[in-house]
mmCIF file of C-alpha atoms in Angstrom:
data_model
loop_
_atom_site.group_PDB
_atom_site.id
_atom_site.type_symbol
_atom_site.label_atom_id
_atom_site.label_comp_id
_atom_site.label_asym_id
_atom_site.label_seq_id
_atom_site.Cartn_x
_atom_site.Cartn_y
_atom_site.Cartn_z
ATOM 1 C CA UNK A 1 151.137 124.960 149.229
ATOM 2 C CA UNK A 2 152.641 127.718 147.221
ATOM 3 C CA UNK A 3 151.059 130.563 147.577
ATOM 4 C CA UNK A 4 153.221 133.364 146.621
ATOM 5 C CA UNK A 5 153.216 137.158 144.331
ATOM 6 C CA UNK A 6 156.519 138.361 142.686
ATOM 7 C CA UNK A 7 158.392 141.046 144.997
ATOM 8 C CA UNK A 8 161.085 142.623 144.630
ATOM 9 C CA UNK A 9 163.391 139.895 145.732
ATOM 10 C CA UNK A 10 162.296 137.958 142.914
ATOM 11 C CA UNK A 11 163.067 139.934 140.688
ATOM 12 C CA UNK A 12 166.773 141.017 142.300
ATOM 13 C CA UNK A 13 167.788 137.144 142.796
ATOM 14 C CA UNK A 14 166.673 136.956 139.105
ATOM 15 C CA UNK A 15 167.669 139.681 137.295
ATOM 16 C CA UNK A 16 171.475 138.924 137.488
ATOM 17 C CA UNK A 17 171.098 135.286 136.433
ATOM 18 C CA UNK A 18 169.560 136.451 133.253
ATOM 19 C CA UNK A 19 171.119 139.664 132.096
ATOM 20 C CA UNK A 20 169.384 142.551 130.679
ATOM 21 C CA UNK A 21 169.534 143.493 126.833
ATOM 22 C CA UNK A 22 167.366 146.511 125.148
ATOM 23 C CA UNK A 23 168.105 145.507 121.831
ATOM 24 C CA UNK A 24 166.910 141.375 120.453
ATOM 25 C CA UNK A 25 169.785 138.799 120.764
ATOM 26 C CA UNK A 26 169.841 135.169 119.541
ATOM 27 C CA UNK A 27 169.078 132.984 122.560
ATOM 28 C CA UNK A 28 169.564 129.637 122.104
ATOM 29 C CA UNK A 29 166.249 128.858 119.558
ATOM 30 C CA UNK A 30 164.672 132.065 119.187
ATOM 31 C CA UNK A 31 165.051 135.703 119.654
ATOM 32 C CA UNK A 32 164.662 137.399 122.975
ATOM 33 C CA UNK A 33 165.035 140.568 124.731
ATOM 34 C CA UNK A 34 165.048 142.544 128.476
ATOM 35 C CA UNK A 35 165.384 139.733 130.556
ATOM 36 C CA UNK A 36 165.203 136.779 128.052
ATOM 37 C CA UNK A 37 162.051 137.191 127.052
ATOM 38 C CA UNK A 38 160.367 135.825 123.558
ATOM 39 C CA UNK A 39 157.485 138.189 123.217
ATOM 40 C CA UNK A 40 156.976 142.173 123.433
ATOM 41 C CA UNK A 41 154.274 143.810 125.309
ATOM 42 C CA UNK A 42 152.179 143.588 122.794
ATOM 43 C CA UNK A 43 152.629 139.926 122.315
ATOM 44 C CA UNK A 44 154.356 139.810 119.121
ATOM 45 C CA UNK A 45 157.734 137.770 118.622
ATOM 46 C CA UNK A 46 160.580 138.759 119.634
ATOM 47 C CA UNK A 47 162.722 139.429 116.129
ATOM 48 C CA UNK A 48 165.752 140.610 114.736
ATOM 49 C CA UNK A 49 166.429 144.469 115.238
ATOM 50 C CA UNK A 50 163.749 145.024 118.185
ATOM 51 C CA UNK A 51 164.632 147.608 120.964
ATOM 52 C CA UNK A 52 162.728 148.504 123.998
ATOM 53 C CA UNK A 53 163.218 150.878 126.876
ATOM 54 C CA UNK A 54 163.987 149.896 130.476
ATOM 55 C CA UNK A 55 160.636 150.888 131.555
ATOM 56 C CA UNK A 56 159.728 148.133 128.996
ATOM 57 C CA UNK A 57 162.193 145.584 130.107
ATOM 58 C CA UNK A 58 161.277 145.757 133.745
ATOM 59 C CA UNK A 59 157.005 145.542 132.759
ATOM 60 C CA UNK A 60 158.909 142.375 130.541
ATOM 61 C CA UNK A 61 160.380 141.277 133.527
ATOM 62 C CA UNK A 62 157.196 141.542 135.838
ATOM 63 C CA UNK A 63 154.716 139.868 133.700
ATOM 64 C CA UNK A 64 156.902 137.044 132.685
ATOM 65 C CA UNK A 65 158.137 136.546 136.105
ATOM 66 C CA UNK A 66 154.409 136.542 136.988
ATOM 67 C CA UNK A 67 153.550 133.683 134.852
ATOM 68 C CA UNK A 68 156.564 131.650 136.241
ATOM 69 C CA UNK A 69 154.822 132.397 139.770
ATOM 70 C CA UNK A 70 151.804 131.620 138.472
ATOM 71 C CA UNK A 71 153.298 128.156 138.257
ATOM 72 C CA UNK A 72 155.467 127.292 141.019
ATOM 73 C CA UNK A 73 151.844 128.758 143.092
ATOM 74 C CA UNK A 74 149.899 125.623 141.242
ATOM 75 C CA UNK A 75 152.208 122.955 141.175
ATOM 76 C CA UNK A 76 153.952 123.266 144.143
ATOM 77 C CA UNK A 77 152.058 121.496 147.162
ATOM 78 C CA UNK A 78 153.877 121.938 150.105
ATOM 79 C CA UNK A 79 154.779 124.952 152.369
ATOM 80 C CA UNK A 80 158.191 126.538 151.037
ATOM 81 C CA UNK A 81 160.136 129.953 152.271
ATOM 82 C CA UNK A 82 160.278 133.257 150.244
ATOM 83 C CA UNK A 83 163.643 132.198 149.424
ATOM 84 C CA UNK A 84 162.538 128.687 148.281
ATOM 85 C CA UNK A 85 159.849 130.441 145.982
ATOM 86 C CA UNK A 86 162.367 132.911 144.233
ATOM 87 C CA UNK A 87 164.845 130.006 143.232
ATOM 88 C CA UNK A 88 162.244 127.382 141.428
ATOM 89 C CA UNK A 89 160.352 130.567 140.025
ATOM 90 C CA UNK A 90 164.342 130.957 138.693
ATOM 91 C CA UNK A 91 164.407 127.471 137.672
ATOM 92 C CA UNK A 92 161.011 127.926 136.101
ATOM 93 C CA UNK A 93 161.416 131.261 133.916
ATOM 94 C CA UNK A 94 164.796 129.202 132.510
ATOM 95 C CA UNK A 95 163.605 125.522 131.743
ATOM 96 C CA UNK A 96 159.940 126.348 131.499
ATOM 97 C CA UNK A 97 156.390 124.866 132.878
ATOM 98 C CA UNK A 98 156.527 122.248 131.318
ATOM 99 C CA UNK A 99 159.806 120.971 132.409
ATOM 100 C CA UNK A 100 158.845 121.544 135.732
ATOM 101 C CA UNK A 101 155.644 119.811 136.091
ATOM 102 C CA UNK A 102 157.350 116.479 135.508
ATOM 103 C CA UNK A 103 160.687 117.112 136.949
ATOM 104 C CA UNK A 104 162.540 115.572 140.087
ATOM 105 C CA UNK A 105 162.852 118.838 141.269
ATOM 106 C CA UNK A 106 158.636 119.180 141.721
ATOM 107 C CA UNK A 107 158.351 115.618 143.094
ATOM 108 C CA UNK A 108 160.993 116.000 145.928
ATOM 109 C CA UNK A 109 160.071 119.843 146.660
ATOM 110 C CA UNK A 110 156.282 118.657 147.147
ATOM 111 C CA UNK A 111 157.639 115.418 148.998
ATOM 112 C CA UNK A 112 159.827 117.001 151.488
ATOM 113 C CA UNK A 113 160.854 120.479 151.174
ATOM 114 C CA UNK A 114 163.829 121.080 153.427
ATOM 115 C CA UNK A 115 165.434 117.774 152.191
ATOM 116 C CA UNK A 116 168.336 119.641 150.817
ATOM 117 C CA UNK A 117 171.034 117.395 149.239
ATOM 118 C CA UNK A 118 168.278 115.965 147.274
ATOM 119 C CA UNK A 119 166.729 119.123 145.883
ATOM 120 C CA UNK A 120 170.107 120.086 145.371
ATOM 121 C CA UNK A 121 171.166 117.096 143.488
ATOM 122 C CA UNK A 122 167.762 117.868 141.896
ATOM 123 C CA UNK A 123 168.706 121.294 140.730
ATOM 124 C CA UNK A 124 171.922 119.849 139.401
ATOM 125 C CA UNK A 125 170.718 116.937 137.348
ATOM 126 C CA UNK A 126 172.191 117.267 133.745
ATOM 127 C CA UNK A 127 168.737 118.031 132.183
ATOM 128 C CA UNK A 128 169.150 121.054 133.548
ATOM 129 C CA UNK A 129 172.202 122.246 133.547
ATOM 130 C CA UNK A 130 173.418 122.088 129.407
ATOM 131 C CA UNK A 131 173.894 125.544 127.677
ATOM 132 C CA UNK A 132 176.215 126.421 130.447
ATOM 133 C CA UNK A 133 173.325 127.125 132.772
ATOM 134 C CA UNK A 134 175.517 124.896 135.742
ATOM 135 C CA UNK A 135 176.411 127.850 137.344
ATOM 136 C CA UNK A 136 172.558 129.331 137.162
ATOM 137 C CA UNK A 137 171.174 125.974 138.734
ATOM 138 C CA UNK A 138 174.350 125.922 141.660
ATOM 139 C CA UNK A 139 173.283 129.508 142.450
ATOM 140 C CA UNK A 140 169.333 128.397 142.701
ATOM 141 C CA UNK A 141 170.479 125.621 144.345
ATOM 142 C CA UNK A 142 172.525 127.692 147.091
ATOM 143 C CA UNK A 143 169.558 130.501 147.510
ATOM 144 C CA UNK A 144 167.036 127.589 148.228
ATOM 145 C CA UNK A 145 168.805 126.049 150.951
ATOM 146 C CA UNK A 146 170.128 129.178 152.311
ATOM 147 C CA UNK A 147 166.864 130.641 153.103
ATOM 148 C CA UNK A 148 167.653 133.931 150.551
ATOM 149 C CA UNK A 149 170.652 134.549 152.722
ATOM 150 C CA UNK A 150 173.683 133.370 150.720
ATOM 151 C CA UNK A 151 176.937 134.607 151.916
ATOM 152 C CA UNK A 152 179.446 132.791 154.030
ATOM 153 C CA UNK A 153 177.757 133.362 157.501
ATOM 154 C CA UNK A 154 174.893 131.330 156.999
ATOM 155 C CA UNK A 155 175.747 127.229 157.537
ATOM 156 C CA UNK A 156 173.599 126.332 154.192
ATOM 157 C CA UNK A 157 175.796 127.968 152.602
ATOM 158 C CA UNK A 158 179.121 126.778 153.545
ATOM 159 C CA UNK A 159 177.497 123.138 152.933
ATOM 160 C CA UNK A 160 176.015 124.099 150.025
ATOM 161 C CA UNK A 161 179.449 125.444 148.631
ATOM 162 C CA UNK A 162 180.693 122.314 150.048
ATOM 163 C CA UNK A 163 178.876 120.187 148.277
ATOM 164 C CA UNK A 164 179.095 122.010 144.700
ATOM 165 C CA UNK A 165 182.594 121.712 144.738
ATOM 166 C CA UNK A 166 182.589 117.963 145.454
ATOM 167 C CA UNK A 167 179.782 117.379 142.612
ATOM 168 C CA UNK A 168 182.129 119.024 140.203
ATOM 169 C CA UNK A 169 185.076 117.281 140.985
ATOM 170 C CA UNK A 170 183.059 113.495 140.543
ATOM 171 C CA UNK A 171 181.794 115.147 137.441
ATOM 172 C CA UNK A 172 184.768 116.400 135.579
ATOM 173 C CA UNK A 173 186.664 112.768 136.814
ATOM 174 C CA UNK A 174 183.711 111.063 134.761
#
């Protein structure tokens, strides 16, 4: 069982994949700011013409990183690394609760794990990666096998890259 708080390295292996603005930008169906967020502190909307600080985008970042952990801690029912943690609280703060609950992802993390190729595939399927967020879900993919570790020492890796490459050939032959 999940059992997890936010740390730092939550919010480092997130912070890139989301980008940080001060000022409210159109985000696919609403406005957001910081770190893609759709409310301010005080809970209001995100709209047009907001700014915030950095201060303010990092307490942004905590509490709605927080709620993502909040969820990967409930629905997740098997024993998973620090490293696994970080990349479905990813996949969570990006496709939501919601999606999660129900998804393929869930069902073969609480099944088995360290079954790799399948969360991978998991991470991959096309639910999840439209908007351009393929490169988001390879990357969450990559830091879940690789045990937080990715560069090119560590095996999971080099299979991991492996296997990316080959799923995007078959894909853009379709």
């Amino acid at each position: 069982m999940a059992n997890y708080s936010i740390q730092e390295s939550t919010k480092a292996f997130l912070r890139p994949l989301e980008g940080k603005m001060l000022v409210a930008y159109w985000d696919y169906s609403r406005y957001s700011i910081a770190y893609g967020s759709g409310t301010l502190l005080n809970g209001s909307k995100v709209q047009k013409g907001d700014r915030i600080t950095e201060q303010e985008a990092e307490l942004l970042l905590s509490r709605d990183i927080q709620e993502a952990q909040n969820y990967v801690n409930y629905y997740v029912k098997s024993d998973i690394s620090r490293a696994q943690n970080d990349a479905l609280v990813s996949f969570v703060y990006n496709c939501g609760a919601g999606n999660f609950k129900g998804s393929t992802l869930l069902s073969t993390v609480n099944s088995n794990p360290n079954n790799y190729e399948a969360i991978r595939s998991a991470f991959l399927h096309p639910n999840w990666i439209t908007a351009g967020r393929e490169s988001r879900r390879i990357k969450e993919a990559n830091y879940y096998s690789s045990g937080g570790a990715v560069n090119a020492t560590n095996p999971f890796f080099l299979v991991a890259i492996i296997i990316a490459i080959i799923w995007l050939i078959k894909r853009r032959k379709k």
